C-alpha cells in the first residue's frame, strides 16, 4: 500500500462533488495553542488522568485545557481546545462517519498529513461507533498506520450523545499489527454561536496492550508500540500540533460541507 | 512522601491568612522569554561561565540575558530576566525565608508545578541563608525532589545584600541522595518603578559532586545526577520556562503579599 500513498490531490482527485473543499493552505495555530507549545511539557499531576477521562464531558474547564506532558507510567497525555463558530456537535457526528469512506474526504481534513482512510468493514454507510477506521497519516515526521476503533461514549464513561454534546471516543492501535497503544476523546459541546471541541489523548505506558487481550501487555509488542509512539515528549508536542491543525482546518468549512452533504 | 503530593490547593488549604493569594491561572510568558525559546540553545561562549558567576551583580546587561544552552563540559546554563514593577529587592529576601516554612506558601509561587517545601532544620524563622529548603516540584514533566542549599552572596563572589540589590545564591542537589548537581543566583536590583530579577543557573557537568566531598565526582553518583538533570537541551528549556513562569507569577502579587505579611 505504501507506494500508492501520496499527500494531497492528484489527477482527478478533485473531481468529486466535495472536491472544491480541498484547501491545501492551513491557518496559523490559535494563540492558545502557541502558548501551550511555548510552555512545553507539563507535570503529570496537571494533566487529565485516564481514570478521570469521562470528566471532560463535565461542565466548565479543566486545569490543562491546552498542553501535553509525560505521566508517571511513561505514557503521554495531550489536551487541546478548538473554537468552532457556526459548527454544531451534530456536524462532527456526521463527519466521523462520512470521511472514513473515502481517502479523498479524509484528505480534506489535514491536507499536509493525511494519506489514506478506509473502513475495515469496507462498507460506506455513515455510522462510526463500533467501526474501525484504518488510516495512514503523518504525526510530525512519523508515518502512522493506525487502526482507530471507535467506541460508544458510554464505554469511556461519557454520557450518550445529544444535540448539545457529542463525545467521539476511540481506542487507537497499529493498523498492521494486533497492538493497541492509546485512547482518545474528542468532546464537542455547544457554545454561544457554535461549539468547542476539547480533545484528550492518552498514549503509551499502561495503554499498550495486545489487541483483544486486555491486561496482557506482552513484551513482544513493546517494540511495535515504541515505533508508533516514539519519544513521549516530542510525540506529545507533535500530536498537539496535528490535532490543533486538523480540527481548526476542518472547522473552517465544516458548516458548508455539512450543508451540502449532511443528508447523505 | 509521594502519595501525599498533589498540585494546588485542596480541602481547607486556602484557609490561611494568605490563602486568597493562591491564583491557579498563570499569565502568558513575557515576549523576551518567548523570543529566547524561539532561538533555542545558544553557543556556550555566549552564555555566562560559572567562573564569571559574580559578574551578574555588575552594572548593565550581559551578552545573554535570556537564553539557555549547553557548555563544553556537558553542563547546561540558563539565564532569564523578570521585570517587576512595584517590587523591591527586600521583598525577595523576605519571600525566600517566608515561603519555605509551609507548602501552602510555596504553592502560591507556581500553582501548576510546586508540590511541597520544608526547611530541613524544621524551624520556621525567616532567614534562608545557610539553610536547606527541601522541595518537590515539576520542571517540565519531570518531578524534582531537590535540596536547595542557600549560601551567602559572598560565597559566590557577589557583594553583600543591600537595599538596592540582593543576590539569592544556592547549591542545588538531590533531596533524597547526597548528590549535588548545580548552582543558581537570582540577582534582584532596583530599577525605576520597581526591580528586575536576573536569574542564572549552572546545572550538571562539573557541578555534579558527592555532597560534602568537593572535587569528588564519583562515577557512582552519575546515574542519580542524570535522573535529575535529564537531557541538557530539553532540561535547559524547561528550566527557563519554569523560572520565567514562577517569578512573573509571584511578582504579580508580591507587593501585596509583603504588605500583608512582610513584618512576620
Short mmCIF file of C-alpha atoms in Angstrom, two decimals, chain B residues 14 38 82 196 227 253:
data_model
loop_
_atom_site.label_atom_id
_atom_site.label_comp_id
_atom_site.label_asym_id
_atom_site.label_seq_id
_atom_site.Cartn_x
_atom_site.Cartn_y
_atom_site.Cartn_z
CA UNK B 14 -6.81 28.06 51.39
CA UNK B 38 12.34 30.54 19.69
CA UNK B 82 11.92 39.09 35.18
CA UNK B 196 14.38 43.30 37.91
CA UNK B 227 17.99 11.23 36.55
CA UNK B 253 1.18 39.97 43.80
#
